[in-house]
Short mmCIF file of C-alpha atoms in Angstrom, two decimals:
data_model
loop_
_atom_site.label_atom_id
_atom_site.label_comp_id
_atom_site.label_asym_id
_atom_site.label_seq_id
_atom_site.Cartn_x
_atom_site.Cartn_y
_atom_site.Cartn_z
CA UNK A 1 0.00 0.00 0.00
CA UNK A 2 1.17 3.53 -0.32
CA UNK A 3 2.27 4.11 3.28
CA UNK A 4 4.83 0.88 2.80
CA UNK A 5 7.92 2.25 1.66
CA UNK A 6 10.23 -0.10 3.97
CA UNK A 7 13.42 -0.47 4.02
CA UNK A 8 12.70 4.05 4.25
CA UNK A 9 11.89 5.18 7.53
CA UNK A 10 8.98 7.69 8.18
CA UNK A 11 9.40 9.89 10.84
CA UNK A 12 6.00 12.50 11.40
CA UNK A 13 7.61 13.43 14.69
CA UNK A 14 6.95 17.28 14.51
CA UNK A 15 9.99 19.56 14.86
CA UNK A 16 10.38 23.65 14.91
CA UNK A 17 12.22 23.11 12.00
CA UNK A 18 13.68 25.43 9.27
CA UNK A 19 14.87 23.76 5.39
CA UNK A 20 18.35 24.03 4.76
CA UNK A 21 19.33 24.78 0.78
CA UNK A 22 18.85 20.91 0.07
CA UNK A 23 15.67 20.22 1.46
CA UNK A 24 12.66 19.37 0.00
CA UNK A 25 9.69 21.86 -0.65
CA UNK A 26 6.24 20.97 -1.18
CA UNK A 27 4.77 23.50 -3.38
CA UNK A 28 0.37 23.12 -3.89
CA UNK A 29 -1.65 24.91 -6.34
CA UNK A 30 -5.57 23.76 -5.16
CA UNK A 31 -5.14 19.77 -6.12
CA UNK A 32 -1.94 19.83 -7.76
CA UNK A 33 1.58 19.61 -7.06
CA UNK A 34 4.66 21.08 -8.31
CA UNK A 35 6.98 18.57 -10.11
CA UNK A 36 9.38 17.19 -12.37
CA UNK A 37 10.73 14.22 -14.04
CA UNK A 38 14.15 12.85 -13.32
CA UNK A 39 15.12 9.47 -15.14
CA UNK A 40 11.15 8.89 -14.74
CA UNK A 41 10.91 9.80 -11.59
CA UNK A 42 8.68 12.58 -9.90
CA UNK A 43 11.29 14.82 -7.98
CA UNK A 44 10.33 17.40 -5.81
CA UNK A 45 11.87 21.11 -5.98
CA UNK A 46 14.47 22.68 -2.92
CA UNK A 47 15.29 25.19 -0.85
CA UNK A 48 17.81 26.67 -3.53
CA UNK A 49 15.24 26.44 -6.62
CA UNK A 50 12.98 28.94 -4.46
CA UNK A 51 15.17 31.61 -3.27
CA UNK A 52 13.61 33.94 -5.45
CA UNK A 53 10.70 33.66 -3.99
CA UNK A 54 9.52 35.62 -0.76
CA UNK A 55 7.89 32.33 1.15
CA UNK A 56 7.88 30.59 4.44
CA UNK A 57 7.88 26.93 5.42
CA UNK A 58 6.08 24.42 7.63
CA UNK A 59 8.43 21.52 8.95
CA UNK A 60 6.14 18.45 7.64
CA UNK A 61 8.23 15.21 8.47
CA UNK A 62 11.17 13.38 7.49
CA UNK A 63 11.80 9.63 5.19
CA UNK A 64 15.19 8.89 6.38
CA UNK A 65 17.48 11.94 6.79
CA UNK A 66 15.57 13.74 4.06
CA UNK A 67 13.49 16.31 5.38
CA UNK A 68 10.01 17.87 3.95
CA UNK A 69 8.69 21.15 4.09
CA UNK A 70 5.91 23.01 2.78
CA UNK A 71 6.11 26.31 1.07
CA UNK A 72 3.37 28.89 2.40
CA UNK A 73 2.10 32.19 0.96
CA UNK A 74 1.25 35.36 2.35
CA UNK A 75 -1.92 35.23 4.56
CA UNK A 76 -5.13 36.41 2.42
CA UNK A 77 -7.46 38.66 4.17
CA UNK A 78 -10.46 36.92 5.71
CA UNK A 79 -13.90 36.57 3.06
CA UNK A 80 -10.68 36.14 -0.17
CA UNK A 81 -13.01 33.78 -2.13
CA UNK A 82 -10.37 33.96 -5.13
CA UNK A 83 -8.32 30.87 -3.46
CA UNK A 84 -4.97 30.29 -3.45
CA UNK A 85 -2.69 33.04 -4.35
CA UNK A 86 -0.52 32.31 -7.74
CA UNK A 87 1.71 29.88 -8.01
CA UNK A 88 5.38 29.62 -8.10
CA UNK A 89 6.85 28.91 -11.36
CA UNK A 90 9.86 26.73 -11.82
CA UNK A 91 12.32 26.03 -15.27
CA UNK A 92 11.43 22.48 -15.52
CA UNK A 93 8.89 21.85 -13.66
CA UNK A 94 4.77 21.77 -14.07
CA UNK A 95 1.90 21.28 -12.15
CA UNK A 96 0.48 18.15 -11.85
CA UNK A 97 -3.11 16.43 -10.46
CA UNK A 98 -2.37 15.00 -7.22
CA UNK A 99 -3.72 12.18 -8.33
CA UNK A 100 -0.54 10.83 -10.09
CA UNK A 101 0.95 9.75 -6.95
CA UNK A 102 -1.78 6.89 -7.17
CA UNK A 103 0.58 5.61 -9.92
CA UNK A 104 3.94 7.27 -9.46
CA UNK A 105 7.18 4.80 -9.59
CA UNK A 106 8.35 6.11 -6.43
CA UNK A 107 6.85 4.85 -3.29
CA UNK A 108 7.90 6.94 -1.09
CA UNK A 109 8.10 10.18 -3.03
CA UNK A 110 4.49 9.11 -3.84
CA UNK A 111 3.60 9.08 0.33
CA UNK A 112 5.60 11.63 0.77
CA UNK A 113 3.70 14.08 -1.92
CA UNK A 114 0.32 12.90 -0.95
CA UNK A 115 0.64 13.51 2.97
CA UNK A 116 2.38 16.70 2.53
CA UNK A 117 -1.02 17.62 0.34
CA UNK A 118 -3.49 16.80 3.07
CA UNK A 119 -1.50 18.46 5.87
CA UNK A 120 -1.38 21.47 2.80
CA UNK A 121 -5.67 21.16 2.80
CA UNK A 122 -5.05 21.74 6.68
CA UNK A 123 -3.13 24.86 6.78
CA UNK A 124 -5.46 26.20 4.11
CA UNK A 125 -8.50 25.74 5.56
CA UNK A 126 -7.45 26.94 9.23
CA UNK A 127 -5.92 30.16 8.38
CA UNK A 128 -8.64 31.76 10.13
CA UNK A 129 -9.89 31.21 13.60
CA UNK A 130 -13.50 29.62 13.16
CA UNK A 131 -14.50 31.19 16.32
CA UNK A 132 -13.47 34.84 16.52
CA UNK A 133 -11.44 35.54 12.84
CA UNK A 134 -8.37 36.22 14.25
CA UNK A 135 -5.31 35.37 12.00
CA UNK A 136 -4.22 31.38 13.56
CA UNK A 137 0.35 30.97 14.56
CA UNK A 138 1.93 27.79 14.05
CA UNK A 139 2.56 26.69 17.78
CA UNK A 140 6.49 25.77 18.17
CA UNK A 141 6.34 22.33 20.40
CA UNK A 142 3.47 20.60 18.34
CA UNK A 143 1.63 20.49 15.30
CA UNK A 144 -1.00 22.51 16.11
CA UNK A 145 -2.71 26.10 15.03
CA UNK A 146 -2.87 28.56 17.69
CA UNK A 147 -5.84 31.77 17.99
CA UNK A 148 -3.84 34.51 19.96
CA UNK A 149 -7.61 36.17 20.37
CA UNK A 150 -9.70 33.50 21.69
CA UNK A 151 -6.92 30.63 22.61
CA UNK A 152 -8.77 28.58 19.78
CA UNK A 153 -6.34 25.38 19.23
CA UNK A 154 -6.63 23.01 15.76
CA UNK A 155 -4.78 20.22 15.08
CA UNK A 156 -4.92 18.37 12.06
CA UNK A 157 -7.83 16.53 10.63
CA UNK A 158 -8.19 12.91 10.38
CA UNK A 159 -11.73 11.34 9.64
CA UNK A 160 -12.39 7.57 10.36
CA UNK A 161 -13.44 6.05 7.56
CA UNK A 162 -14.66 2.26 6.82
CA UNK A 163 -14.18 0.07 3.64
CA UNK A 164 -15.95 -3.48 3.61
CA UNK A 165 -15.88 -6.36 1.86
CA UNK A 166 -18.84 -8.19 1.84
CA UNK A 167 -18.76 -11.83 1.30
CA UNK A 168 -21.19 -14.62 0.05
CA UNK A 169 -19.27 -17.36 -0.35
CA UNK A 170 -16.94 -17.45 -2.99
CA UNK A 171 -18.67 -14.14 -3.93
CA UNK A 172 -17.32 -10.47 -3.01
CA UNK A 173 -19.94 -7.52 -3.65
CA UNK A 174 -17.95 -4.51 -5.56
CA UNK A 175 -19.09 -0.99 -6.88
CA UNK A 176 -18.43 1.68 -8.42
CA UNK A 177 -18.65 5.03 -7.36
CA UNK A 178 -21.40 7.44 -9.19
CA UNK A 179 -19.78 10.85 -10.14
CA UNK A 180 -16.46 10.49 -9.50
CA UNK A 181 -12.94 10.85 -10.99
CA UNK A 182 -12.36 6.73 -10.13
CA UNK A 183 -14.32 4.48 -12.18
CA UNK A 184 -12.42 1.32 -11.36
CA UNK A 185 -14.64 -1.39 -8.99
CA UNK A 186 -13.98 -0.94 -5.52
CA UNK A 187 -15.83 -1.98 -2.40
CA UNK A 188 -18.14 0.11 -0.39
CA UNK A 189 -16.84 2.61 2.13
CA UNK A 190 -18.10 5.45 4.31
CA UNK A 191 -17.11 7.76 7.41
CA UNK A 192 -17.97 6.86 10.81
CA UNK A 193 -20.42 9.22 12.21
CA UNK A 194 -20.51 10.57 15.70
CA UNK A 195 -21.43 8.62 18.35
CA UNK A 196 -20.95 5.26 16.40
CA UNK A 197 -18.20 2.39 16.70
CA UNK A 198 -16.40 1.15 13.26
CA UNK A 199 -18.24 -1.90 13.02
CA UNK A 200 -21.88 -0.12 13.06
CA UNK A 201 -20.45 2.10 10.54
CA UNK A 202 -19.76 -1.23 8.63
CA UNK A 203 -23.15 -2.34 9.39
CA UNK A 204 -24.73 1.33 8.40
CA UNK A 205 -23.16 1.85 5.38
CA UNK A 206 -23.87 -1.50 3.84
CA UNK A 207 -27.12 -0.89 4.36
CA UNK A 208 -27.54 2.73 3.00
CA UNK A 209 -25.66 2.03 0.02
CA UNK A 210 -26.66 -1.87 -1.66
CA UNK A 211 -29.73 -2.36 0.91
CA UNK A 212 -27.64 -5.81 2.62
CA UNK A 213 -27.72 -7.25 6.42
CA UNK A 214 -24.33 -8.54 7.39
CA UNK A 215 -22.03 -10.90 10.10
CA UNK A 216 -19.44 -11.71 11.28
CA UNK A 217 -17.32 -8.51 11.18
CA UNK A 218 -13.83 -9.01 11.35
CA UNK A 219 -10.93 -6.44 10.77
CA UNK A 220 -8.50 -6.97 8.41
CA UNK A 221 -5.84 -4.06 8.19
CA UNK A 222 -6.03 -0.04 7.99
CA UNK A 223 -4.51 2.39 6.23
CA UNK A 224 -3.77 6.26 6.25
CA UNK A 225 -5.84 7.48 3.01
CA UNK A 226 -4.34 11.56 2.63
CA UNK A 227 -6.12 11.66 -0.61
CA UNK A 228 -9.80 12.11 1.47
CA UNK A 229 -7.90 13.08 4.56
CA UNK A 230 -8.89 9.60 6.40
CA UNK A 231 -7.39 6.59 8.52
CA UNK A 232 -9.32 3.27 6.39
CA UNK A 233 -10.45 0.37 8.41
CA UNK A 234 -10.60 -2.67 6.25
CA UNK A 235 -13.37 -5.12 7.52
CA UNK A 236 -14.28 -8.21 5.79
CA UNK A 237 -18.46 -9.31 6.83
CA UNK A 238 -20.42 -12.02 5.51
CA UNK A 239 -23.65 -11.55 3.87
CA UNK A 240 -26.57 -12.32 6.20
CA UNK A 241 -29.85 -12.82 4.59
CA UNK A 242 -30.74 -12.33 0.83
CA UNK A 243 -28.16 -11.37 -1.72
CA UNK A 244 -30.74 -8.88 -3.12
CA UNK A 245 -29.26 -5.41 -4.24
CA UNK A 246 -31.07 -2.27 -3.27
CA UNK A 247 -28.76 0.40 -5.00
CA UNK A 248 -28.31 3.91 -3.86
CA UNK A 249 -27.84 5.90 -6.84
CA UNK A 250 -26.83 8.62 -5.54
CA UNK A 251 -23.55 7.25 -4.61
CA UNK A 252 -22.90 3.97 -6.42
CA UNK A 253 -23.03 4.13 -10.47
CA UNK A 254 -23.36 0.29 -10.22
CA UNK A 255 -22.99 -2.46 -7.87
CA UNK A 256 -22.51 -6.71 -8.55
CA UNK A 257 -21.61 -9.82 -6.96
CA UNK A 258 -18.20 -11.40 -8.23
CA UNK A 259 -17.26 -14.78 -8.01
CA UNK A 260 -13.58 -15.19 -7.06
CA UNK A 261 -12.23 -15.78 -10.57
CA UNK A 262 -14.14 -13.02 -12.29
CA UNK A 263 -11.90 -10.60 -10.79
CA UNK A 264 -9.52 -9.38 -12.60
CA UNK A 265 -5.81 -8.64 -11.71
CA UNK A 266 -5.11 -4.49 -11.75
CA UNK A 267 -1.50 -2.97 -11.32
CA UNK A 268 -2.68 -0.93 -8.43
CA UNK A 269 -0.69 -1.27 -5.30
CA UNK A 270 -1.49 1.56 -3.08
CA UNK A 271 -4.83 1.25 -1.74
CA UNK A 272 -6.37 -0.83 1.22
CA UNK A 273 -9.17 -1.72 -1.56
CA UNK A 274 -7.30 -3.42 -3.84
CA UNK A 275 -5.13 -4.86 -1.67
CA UNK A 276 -8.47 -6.69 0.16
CA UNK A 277 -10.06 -7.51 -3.05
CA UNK A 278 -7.00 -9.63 -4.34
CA UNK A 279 -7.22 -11.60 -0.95
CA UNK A 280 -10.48 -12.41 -0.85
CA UNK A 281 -9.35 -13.49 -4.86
CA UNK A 282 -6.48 -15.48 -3.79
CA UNK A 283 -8.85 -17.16 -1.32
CA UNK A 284 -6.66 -16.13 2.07
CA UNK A 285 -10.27 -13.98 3.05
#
């Protein structure tokens, strides 16, 4: 999955941290990244590519003894509704979806890119006190956003999220999401909701979504998921009941039972969902 980038060691430990000249520097525009290609790899810019630019820099974590950092731009004023200010430009180097870390060569400049984006989303969306408007500081001991006004403290957002594979036998139910950029099959999944454990979630969501009872709810694995800003709990449930389909359109496009050798193999090794659908193929689930 994309987090497993062994034998390179992540380290999100936060330090009050500035970049020296050969660090590397995150640089967002909205949902995309600024990047080039180095013998086919995605390489990110440093310190000394960005001099001329008048930025500052959040300390984001370290793979190994190479250190990450996100370039910032001057605060808008509160009510801006024209979005980021414009972005750097770099000889060499172009903008690119976010989403081509879901396929980069690279595993760990993949992780690295896509974690740096959702602590980017962060930072964005907390520039502003929620409570009283004040302009939020960067606390120096953790990673945390500080209101001098109203003592308002944020930390970083991380919503629970479920994904379940539903099983009838040598059957797995998959689906495919309605209206959005990833048409591949996947299996359902939805947020945990306040005052609920994962496995109702499980429970819930199977039932909003393709109308089925389940049992037996066992975990399988999790995984940290920066492109919606969630930690994934895999669960893998048997099908209780009738294996009659009551689609919610308004999120699935589609949904189907497969029998174990109807699925078919896909190069994709970064997501939880994959990763469970191949076991249930290879018959370990």
């Amino acid at each position: 999955m994309i987090q497993d980038i062994s034998p390179k060691i992540y380290h999100n430990e936060f330090k009050d941290a500035r970049p020296a000249d050969h660090d590397f520097i995150l640089v967002f525009h909205k949902n995309t990244v600024l990047v080039r290609y180095q013998d086919g790899k995605l390489r990110y810019p440093v310190l000394t590519e960005l001099k001329a630019y008048s930025l500052t820099y959040h300390y984001l974590f370290s793979i190994d003894n190479y250190k990450y950092f996100l370039a910032c731009f001057p605060c808008v004023p509160a009510g801006n509704t024209d979005g980021n200010p414009p972005a750097v430009t770099l000889p060499g180097y172009t903008y690119e979806d976010v989403r081509i870390f879901r396929t980069a060569d690279s595993r760990h400049t993949a992780f690295a890119g896509i974690t740096a984006h959702h602590l980017f989303g962060w930072y964005q969306s907390n520039r502003f006190c929620g409570r009283c408007g004040q302009e939020m500081t960067s606390d120096h001991r953790e990673r945390m956003l500080f209101c001098p006004g109203c003592r308002n403290m944020v930390y970083p957002r991380i919503s629970p999220a479920v994904i379940v594979g539903i099983v009838n036998g040598d059957k797995i139910l998959m689906s495919k999401y309605a209206g959005r950029p990833y048409t591949n099959y996947a299996l359902i999944a939805g947020f945990t909701e306040i005052g609920e454990s994962a496995e109702q979630t499980v429970q819930r969501e199977v039932m909003e979504e393709v109308g089925l009872k389940v049992k037996n709810i066992r975990y399988y694995k999790s995984q940290p998921w920066a492109f919606s800003g969630s930690l994934l709990m895999g669960f893998f449930c048997d099908l209780d009941g009738s294996d009659e389909i009551t689609l919610d359109a308004d999120e699935l496009s589609e949904a189907a039972w497969f029998h174990r050798d109807e699925i078919d193999l896909e190069d994709d090794h970064v997501s939880l969902t994959r990763e469970m659908i191949m076991k249930f193929k290879e018959g370990v689930w």
